[in-house]
CSV table of C-alpha atoms and ligand atoms in Angstrom, one decimal:
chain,number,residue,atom,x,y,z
A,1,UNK,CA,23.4,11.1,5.8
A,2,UNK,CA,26.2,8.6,5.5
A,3,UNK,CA,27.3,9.6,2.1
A,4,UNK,CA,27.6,13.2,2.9
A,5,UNK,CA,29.9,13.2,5.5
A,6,UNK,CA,32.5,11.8,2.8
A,7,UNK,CA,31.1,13.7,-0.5
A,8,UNK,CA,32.9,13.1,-3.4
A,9,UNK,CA,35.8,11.5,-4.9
A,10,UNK,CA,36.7,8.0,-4.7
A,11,UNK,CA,39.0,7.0,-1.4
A,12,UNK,CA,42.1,5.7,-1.9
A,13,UNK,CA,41.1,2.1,-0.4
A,14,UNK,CA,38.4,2.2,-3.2
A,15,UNK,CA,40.7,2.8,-5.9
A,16,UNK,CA,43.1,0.2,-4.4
A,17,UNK,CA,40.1,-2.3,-4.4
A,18,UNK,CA,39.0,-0.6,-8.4
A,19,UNK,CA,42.8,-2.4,-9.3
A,20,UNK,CA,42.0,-5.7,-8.8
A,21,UNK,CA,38.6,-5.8,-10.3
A,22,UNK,CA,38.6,-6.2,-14.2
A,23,UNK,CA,37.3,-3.1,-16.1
A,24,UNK,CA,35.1,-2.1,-17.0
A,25,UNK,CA,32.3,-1.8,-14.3
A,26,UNK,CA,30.4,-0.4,-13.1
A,27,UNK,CA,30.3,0.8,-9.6
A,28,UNK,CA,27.3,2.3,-6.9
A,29,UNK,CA,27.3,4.0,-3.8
A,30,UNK,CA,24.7,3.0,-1.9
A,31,UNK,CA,25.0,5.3,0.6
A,32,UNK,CA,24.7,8.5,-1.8
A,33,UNK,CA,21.6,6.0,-2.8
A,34,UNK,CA,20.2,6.3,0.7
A,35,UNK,CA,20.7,9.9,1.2
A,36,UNK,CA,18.8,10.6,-2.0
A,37,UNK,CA,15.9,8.8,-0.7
A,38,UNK,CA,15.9,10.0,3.0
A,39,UNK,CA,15.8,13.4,1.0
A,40,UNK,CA,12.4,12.8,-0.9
A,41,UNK,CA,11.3,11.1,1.8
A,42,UNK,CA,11.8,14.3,4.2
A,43,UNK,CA,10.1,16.7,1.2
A,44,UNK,CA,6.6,14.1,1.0
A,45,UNK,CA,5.9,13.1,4.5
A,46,UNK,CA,3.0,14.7,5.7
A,47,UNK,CA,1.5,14.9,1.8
A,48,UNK,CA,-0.5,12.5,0.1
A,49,UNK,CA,2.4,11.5,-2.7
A,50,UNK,CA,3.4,8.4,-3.3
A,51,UNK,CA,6.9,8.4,-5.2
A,52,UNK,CA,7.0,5.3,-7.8
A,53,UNK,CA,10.9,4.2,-8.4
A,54,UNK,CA,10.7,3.9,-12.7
A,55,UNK,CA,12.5,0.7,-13.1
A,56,UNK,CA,13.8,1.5,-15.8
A,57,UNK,CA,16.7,3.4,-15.0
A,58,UNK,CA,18.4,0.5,-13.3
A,59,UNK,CA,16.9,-2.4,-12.3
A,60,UNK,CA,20.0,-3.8,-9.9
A,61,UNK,CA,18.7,-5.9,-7.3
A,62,UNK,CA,21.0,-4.2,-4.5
A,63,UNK,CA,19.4,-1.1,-5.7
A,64,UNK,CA,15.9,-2.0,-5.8
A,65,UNK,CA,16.9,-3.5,-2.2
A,66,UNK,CA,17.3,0.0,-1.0
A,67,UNK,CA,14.2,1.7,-2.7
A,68,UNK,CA,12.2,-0.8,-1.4
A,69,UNK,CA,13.6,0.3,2.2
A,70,UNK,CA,12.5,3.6,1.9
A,71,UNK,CA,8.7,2.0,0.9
A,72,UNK,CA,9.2,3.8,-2.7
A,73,UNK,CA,6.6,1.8,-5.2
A,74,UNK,CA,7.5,1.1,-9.0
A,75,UNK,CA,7.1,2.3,-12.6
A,76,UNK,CA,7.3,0.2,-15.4
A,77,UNK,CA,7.0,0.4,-18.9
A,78,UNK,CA,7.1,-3.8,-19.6
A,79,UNK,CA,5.6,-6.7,-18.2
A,80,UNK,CA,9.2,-7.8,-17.6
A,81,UNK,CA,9.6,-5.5,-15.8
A,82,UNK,CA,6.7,-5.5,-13.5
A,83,UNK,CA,8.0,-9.2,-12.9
A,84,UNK,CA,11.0,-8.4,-11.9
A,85,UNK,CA,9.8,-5.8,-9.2
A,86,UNK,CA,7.1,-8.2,-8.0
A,87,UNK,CA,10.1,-10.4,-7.8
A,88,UNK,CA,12.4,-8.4,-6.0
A,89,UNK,CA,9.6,-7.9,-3.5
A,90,UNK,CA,7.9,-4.5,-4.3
A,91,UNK,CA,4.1,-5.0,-3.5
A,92,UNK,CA,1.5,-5.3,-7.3
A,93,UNK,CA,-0.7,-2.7,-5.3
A,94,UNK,CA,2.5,-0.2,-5.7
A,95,UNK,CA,2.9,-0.8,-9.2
A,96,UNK,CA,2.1,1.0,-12.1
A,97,UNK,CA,2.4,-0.1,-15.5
A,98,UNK,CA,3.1,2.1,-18.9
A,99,UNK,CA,3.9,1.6,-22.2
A,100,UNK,CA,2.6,2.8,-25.5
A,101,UNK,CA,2.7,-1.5,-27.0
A,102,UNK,CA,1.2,-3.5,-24.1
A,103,UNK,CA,0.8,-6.9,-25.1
A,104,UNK,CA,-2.1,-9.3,-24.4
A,105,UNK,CA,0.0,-11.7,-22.4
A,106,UNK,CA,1.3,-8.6,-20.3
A,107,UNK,CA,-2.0,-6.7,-20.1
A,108,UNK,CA,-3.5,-10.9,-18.4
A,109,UNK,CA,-0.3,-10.3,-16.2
A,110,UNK,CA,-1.0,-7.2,-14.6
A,111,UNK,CA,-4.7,-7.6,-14.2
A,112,UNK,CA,-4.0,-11.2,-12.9
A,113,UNK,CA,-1.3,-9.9,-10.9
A,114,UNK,CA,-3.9,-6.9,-9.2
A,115,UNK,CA,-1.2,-4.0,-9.9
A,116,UNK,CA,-2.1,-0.5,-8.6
A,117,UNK,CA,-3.0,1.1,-12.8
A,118,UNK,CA,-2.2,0.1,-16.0
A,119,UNK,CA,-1.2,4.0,-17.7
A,120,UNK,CA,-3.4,3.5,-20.7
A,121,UNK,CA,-1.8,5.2,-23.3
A,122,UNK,CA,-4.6,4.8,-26.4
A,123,UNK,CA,-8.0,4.2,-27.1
A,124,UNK,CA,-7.0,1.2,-28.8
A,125,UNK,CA,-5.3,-0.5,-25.8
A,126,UNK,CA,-8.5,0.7,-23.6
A,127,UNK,CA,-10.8,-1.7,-25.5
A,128,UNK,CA,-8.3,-4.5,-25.3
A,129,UNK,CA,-8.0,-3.6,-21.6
A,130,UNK,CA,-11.7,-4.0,-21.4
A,131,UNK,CA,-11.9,-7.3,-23.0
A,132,UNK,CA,-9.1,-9.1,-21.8
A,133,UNK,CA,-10.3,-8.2,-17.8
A,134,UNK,CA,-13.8,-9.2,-19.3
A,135,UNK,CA,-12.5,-12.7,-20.4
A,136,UNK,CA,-10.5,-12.9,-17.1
A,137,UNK,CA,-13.9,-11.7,-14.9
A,138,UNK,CA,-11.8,-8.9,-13.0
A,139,UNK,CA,-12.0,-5.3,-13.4
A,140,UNK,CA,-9.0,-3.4,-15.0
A,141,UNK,CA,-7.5,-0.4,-12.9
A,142,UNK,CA,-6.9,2.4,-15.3
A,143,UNK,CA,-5.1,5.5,-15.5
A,144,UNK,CA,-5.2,7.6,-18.7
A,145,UNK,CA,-2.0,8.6,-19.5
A,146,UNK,CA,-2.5,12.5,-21.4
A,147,UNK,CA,-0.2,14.3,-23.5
A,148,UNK,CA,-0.6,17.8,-22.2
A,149,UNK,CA,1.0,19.4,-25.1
A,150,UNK,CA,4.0,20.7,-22.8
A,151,UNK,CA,7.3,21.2,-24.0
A,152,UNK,CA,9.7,19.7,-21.4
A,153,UNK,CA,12.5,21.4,-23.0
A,154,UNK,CA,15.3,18.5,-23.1
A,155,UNK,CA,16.6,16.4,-25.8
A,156,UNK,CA,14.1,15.8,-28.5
A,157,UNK,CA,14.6,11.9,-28.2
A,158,UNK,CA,13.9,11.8,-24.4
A,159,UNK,CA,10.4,14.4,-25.2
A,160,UNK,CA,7.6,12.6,-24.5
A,161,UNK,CA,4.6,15.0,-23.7
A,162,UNK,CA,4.6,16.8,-27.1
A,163,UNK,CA,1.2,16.2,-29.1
A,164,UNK,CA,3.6,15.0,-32.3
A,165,UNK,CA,4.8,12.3,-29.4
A,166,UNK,CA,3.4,8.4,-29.3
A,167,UNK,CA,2.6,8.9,-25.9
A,168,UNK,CA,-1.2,9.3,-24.4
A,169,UNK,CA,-4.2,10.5,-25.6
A,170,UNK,CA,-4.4,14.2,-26.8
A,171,UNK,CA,-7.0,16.7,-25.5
A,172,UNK,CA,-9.4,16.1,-28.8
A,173,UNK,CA,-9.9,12.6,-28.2
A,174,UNK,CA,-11.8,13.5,-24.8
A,175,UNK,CA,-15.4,13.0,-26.1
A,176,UNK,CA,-14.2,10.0,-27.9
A,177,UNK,CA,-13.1,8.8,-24.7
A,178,UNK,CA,-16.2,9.8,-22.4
A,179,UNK,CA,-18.5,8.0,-24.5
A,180,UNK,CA,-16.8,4.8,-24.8
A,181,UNK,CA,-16.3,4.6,-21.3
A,182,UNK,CA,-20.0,3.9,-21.0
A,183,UNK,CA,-19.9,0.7,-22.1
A,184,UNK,CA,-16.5,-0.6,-20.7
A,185,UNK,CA,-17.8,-2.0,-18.2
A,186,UNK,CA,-14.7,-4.1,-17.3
A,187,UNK,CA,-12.7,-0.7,-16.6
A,188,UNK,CA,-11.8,1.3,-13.4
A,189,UNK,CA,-10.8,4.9,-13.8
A,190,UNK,CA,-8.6,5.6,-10.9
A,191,UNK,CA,-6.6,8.1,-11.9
A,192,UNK,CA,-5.0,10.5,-15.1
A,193,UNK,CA,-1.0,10.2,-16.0
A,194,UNK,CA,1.2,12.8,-17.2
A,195,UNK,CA,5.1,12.3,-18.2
A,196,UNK,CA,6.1,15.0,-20.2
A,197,UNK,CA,10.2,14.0,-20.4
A,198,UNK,CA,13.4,13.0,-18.9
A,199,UNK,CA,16.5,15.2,-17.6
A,200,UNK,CA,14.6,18.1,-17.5
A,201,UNK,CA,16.0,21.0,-15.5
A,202,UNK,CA,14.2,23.8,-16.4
A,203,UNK,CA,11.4,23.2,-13.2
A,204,UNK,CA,8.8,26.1,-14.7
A,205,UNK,CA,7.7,23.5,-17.3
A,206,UNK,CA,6.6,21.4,-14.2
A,207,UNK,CA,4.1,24.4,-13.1
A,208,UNK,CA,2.8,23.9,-16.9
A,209,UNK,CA,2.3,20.8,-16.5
A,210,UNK,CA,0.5,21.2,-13.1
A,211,UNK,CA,-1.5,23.7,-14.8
A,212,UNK,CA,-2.9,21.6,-17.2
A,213,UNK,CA,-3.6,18.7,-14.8
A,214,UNK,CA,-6.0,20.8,-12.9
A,215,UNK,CA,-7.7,21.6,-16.3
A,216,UNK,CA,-7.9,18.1,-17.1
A,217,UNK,CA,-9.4,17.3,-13.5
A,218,UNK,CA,-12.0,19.7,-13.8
A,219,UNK,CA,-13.2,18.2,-17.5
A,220,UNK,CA,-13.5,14.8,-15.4
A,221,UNK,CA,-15.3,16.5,-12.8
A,222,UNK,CA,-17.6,17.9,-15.0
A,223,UNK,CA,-18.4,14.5,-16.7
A,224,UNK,CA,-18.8,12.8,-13.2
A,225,UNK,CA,-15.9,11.1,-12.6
A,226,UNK,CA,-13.9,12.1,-9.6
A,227,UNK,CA,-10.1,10.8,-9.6
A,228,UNK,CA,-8.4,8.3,-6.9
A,229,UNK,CA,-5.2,9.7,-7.9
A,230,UNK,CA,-3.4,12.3,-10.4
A,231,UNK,CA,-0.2,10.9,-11.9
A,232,UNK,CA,2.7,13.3,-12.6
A,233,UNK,CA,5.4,11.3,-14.4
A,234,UNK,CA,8.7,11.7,-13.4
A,235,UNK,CA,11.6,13.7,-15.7
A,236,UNK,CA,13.8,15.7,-12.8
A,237,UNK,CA,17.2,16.3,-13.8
A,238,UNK,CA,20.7,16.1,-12.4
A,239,UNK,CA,23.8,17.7,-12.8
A,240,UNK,CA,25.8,15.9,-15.1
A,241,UNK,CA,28.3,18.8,-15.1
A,242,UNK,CA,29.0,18.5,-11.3
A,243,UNK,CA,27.9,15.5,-9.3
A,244,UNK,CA,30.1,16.3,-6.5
A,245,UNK,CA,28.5,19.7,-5.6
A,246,UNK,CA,25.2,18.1,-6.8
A,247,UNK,CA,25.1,15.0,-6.1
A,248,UNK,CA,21.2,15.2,-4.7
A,249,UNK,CA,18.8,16.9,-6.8
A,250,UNK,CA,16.9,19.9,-5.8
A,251,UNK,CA,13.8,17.9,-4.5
A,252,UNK,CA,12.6,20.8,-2.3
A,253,UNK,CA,12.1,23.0,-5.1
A,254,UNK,CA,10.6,20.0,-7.1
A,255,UNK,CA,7.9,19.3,-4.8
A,256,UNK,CA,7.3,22.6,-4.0
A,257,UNK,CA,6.0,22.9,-7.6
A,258,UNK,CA,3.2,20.5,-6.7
A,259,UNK,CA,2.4,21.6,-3.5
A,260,UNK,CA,1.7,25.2,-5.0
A,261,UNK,CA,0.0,24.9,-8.0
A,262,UNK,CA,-1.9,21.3,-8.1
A,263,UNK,CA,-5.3,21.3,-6.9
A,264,UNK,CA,-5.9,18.3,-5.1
A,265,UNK,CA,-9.4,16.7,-4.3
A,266,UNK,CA,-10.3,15.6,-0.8
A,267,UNK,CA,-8.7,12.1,-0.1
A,268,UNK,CA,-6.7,12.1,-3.5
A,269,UNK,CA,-3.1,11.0,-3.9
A,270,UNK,CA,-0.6,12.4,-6.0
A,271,UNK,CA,2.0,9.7,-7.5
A,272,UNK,CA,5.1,10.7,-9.3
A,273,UNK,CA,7.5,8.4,-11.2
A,274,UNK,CA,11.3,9.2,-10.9
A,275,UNK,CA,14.1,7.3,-12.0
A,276,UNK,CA,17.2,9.6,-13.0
A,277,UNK,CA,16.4,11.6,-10.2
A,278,UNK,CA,17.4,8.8,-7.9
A,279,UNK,CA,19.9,6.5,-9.1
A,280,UNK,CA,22.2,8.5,-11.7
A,281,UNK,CA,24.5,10.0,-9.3
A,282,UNK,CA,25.5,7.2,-7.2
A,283,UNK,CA,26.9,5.1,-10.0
A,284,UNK,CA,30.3,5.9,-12.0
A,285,UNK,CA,31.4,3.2,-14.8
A,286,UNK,CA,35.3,2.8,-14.0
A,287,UNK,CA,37.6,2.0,-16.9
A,288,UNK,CA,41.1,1.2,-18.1
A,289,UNK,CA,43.1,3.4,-20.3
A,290,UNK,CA,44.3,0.9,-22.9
A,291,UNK,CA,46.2,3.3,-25.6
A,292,UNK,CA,47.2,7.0,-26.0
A,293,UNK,CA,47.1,7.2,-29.1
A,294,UNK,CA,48.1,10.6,-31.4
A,295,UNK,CA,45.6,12.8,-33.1
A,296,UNK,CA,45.8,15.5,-35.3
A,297,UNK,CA,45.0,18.1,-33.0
A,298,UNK,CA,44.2,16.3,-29.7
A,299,UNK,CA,45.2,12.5,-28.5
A,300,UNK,CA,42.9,9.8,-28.0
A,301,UNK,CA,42.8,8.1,-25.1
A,302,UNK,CA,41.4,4.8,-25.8
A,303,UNK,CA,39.8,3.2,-22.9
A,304,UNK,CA,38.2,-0.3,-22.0
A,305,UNK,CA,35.0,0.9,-22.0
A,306,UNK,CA,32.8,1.7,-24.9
A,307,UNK,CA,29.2,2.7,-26.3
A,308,UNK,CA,28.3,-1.0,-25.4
A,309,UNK,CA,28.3,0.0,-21.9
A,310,UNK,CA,27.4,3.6,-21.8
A,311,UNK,CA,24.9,4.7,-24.7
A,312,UNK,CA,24.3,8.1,-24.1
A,313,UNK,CA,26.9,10.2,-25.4
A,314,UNK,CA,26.5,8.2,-28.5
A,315,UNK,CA,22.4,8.4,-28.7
A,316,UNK,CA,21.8,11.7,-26.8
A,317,UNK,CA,24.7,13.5,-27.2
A,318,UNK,CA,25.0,13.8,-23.5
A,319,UNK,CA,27.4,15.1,-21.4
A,320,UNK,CA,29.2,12.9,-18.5
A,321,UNK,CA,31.9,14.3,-16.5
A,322,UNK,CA,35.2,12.0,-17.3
A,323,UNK,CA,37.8,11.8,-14.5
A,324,UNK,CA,41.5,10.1,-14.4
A,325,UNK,CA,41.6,8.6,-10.9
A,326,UNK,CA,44.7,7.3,-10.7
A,327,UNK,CA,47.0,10.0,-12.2
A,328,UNK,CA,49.6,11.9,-9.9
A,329,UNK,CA,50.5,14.3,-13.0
A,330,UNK,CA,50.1,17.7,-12.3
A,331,UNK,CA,50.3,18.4,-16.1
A,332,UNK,CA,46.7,19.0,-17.4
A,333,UNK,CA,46.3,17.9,-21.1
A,334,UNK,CA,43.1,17.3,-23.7
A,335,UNK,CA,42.2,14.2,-24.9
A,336,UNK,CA,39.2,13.2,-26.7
A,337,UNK,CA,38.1,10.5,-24.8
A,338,UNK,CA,37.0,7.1,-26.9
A,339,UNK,CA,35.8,3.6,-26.7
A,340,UNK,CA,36.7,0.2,-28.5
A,341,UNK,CA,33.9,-0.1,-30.9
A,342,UNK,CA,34.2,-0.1,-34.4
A,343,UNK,CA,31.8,2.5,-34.6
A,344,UNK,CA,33.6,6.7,-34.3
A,345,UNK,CA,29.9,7.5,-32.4
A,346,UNK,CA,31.9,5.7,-29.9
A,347,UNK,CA,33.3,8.6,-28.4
A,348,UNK,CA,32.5,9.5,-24.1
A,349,UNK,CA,33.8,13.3,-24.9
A,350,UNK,CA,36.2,15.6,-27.2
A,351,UNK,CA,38.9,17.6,-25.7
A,352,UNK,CA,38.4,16.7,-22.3
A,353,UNK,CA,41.0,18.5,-20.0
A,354,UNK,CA,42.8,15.6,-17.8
A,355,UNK,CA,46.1,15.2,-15.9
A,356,UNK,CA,48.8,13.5,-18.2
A,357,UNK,CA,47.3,9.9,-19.0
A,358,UNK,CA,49.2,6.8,-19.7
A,359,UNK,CA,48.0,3.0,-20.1
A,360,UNK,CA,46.9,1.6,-17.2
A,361,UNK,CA,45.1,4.8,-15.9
A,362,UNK,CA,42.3,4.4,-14.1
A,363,UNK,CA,38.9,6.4,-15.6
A,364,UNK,CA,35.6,7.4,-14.2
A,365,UNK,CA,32.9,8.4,-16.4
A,366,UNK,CA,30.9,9.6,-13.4
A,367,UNK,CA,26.6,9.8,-13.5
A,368,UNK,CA,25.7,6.5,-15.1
A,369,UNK,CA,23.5,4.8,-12.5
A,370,UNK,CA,20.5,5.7,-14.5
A,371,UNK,CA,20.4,4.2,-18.1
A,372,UNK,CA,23.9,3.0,-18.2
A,373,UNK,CA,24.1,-0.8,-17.2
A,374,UNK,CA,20.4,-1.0,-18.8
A,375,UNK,CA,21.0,0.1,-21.6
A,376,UNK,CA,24.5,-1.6,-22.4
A,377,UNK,CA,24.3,-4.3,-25.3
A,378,UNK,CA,26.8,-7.4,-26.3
A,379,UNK,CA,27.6,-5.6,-30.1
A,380,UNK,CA,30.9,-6.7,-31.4
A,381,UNK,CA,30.7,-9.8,-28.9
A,382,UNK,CA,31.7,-7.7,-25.7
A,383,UNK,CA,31.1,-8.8,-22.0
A,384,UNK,CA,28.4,-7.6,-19.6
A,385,UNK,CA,30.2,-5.1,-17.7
A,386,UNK,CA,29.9,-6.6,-13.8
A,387,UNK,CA,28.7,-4.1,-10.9
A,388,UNK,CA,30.0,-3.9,-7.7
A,389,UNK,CA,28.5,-2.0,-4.7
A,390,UNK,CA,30.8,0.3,-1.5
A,391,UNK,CA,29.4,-2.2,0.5
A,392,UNK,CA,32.0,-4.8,-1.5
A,393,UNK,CA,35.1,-3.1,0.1
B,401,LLP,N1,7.5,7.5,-16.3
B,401,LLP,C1,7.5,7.2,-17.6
B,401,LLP,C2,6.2,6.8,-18.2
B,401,LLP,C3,8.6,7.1,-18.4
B,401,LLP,O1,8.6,6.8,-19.7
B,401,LLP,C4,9.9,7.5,-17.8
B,401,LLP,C5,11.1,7.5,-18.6
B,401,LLP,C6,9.9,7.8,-16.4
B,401,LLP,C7,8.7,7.8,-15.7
B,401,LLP,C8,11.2,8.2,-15.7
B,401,LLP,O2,11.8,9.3,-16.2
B,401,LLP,P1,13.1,9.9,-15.4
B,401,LLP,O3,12.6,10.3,-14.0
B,401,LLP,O4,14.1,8.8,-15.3
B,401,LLP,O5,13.5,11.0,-16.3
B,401,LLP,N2,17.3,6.6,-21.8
B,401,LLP,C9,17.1,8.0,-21.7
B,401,LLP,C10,15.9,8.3,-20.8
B,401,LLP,C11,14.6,7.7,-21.2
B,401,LLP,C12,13.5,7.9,-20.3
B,401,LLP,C13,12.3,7.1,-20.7
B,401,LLP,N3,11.2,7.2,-19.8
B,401,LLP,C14,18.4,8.7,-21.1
B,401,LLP,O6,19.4,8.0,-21.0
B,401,LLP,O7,18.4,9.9,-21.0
């Protein structure tokens, strides 16, 4: 448990090292990284679970370095992206690909590339599954991704399993499903998928969920069709309010979920598909305080770093704990924290309690190794923000 032993804050030969490198960045501990993964390791061994890394969250190659260590597979949700992981080295027979908008040319590249499912998320894209693999002469591994109608109770924007959602079939297109499956004869059902939402930390709605995976097993069972593998999605939260006493999430109590309530057949796996879960915590985006500026009722404290490389406060309203690092002020003032983009959504939080600021301060916005650096974007002509790893000092 290398990060452990020194939990927390950033050491003073970090911060001396943050000084030199141009802000923003953003910046990983790979040992936190480690520990994460030694942790869901420790919970799944013995079980038959096979934890796929969603690429999504951060596609880093250092990063993906590690996951692959710890013989995670992947998730994907684009055919770049299942490129990039059979790039990086990540097996196709550990991949699983999702997505709502498959293309052709990315539907030829998975089945050419034999990944472990595509996570068929229509009845549409099942026929053009079928005839693709039939012009290619291979048979397409399917999952069927379902929308169990379960409310993951998180932000409405990162909701997926709700039956007003794009994602996966609903329930009443079952007999639709069963009888075109007859005649696909290009198709492999290997397994059903589930992902019912992101940052979700209310764990009952995962015994939901597991409820109404078993139900969906037994209709499959019932039409003859017995599963390789039940797909739970991924969606665990973190503690955005506290990543140093949290900086692991609660993966006993997560797989417990699954251990208790889903009814697994003989010689079936059970894959699940985490992303925030493993990489948010051991990134921070470090930044420069350019201006305090006076406000009617609090100061800004204009910093180097904007919505360009951090999205989510501006899309989700989301919460990331904001820390001066460099400050020796004992003097605790509110600022509302604010980027450089001509745009006032580009705000990182409002009245947030810090020591005395002044230019040159040094600022962690802390929890954005999971859709931060992916999601950053060149708008107003800014720099990619670099990353840089412990391992660099
Ligand atoms: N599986 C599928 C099919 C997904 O669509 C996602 C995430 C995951 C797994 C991984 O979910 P996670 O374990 O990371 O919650 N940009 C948003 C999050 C969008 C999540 C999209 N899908 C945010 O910054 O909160």
């Amino acid at each position: 448990m290398p990060y452990l032993i020194k939990r927390g804050m950033f050491s003073t030969l970090q911060k001396d090292k943050f000084r030199n490198w141009a802000t923003p960045f953003f910046f990983y501990n790979l040992n936190l990284l480690e520990d994460t993964l030694e942790s869901i390791n420790k919970e799944i061994e013995g079980f038959p679970y096979k934890v796929h890394y969603a690429i999504k969250a951060n596609t880093n190659s250092a990063i993906l370095k590690k996951i692959k260590e710890y013989q995670l597979g992947i998730d994907c949700v684009s055919g770049n992206e299942v490129k990039h992981a059979i790039k990086e080295g990540f097996e196709p027979k550990n991949i699983a690909f999702a997505g709502v908008g498959k293309t052709d040319e990315e539907i030829i590249y998975g089945i050419e590339n034999e990944i472990f499912t595509f996570n068929v998320e229509s009845i549409a894209e099942l026929k053009v599954i079928n005839e693709i693999a039939e012009r290619l002469n291979k048979k397409a591994p399917i999952a069927i991704r379902f929308n169990p109608n379960v409310n993951a109770k998180t932000h409405k924007y990162i909701t997926t399993g709700l039956e007003e959602n794009k994602f996966g079939l609903n329930y009443w297109e079952l007999d639709t499903l069963f009888q075109l499956l007859e005649g696909l004869k290009f198709i492999e059902i290997k397994g059903i998928h589930f992902h019912i939402g992101s940052q979700i930390t209310d764990l009952s709605v995962y015994q939901s969920l597991c409820n109404r995976v078993n139900e969906l097993q037994k209709i499959f069972l019932d039409r003859g069709y017995t599963l390789d593998h039940i797909n739970v999605g991924g969606g665990l939260g973190v503690d955005y309010n506290q990543p140093d006493e949290n900086p692991i999430p609660n993966f006993t109590e997560f797989f417990a979920i699954f251990k208790n309530f889903i009814e697994l057949q003989e010689g079936q796996s059970l894959h699940f598909e985490l992303g925030r879960a493993i990489v948010a915590q051991c990134g921070s985006l470090i930044s420069k305080v350019l201006y305090v500026k006076e406000g009617i009722k609090t100061n800004f404290l204009i910093i180097d770093a904007g919505m360009t490389e951090l999205i989510r406060p501006a899309l989700y309203q989301s919460y990331h704990k904001i820390e001066n690092i460099t400050s020796e002020s004992t003097q605790k003032v509110k600022y509302d924290v604010v980027g450089p983009i001509c745009e006032s959504s580009d705000c990182f939080g409002k009245e947030v309690e810090l020591p005395l600021s002044e230019r040159g301060d040094l600022i962690a916005i802390r929890t954005t190794g999971a859709y931060g650096e992916v999601m950053s974007s060149s708008y107003n002509l800014r720099d990619k923000a670099k990353a840089y790893y412990n391992e660099d000092i």
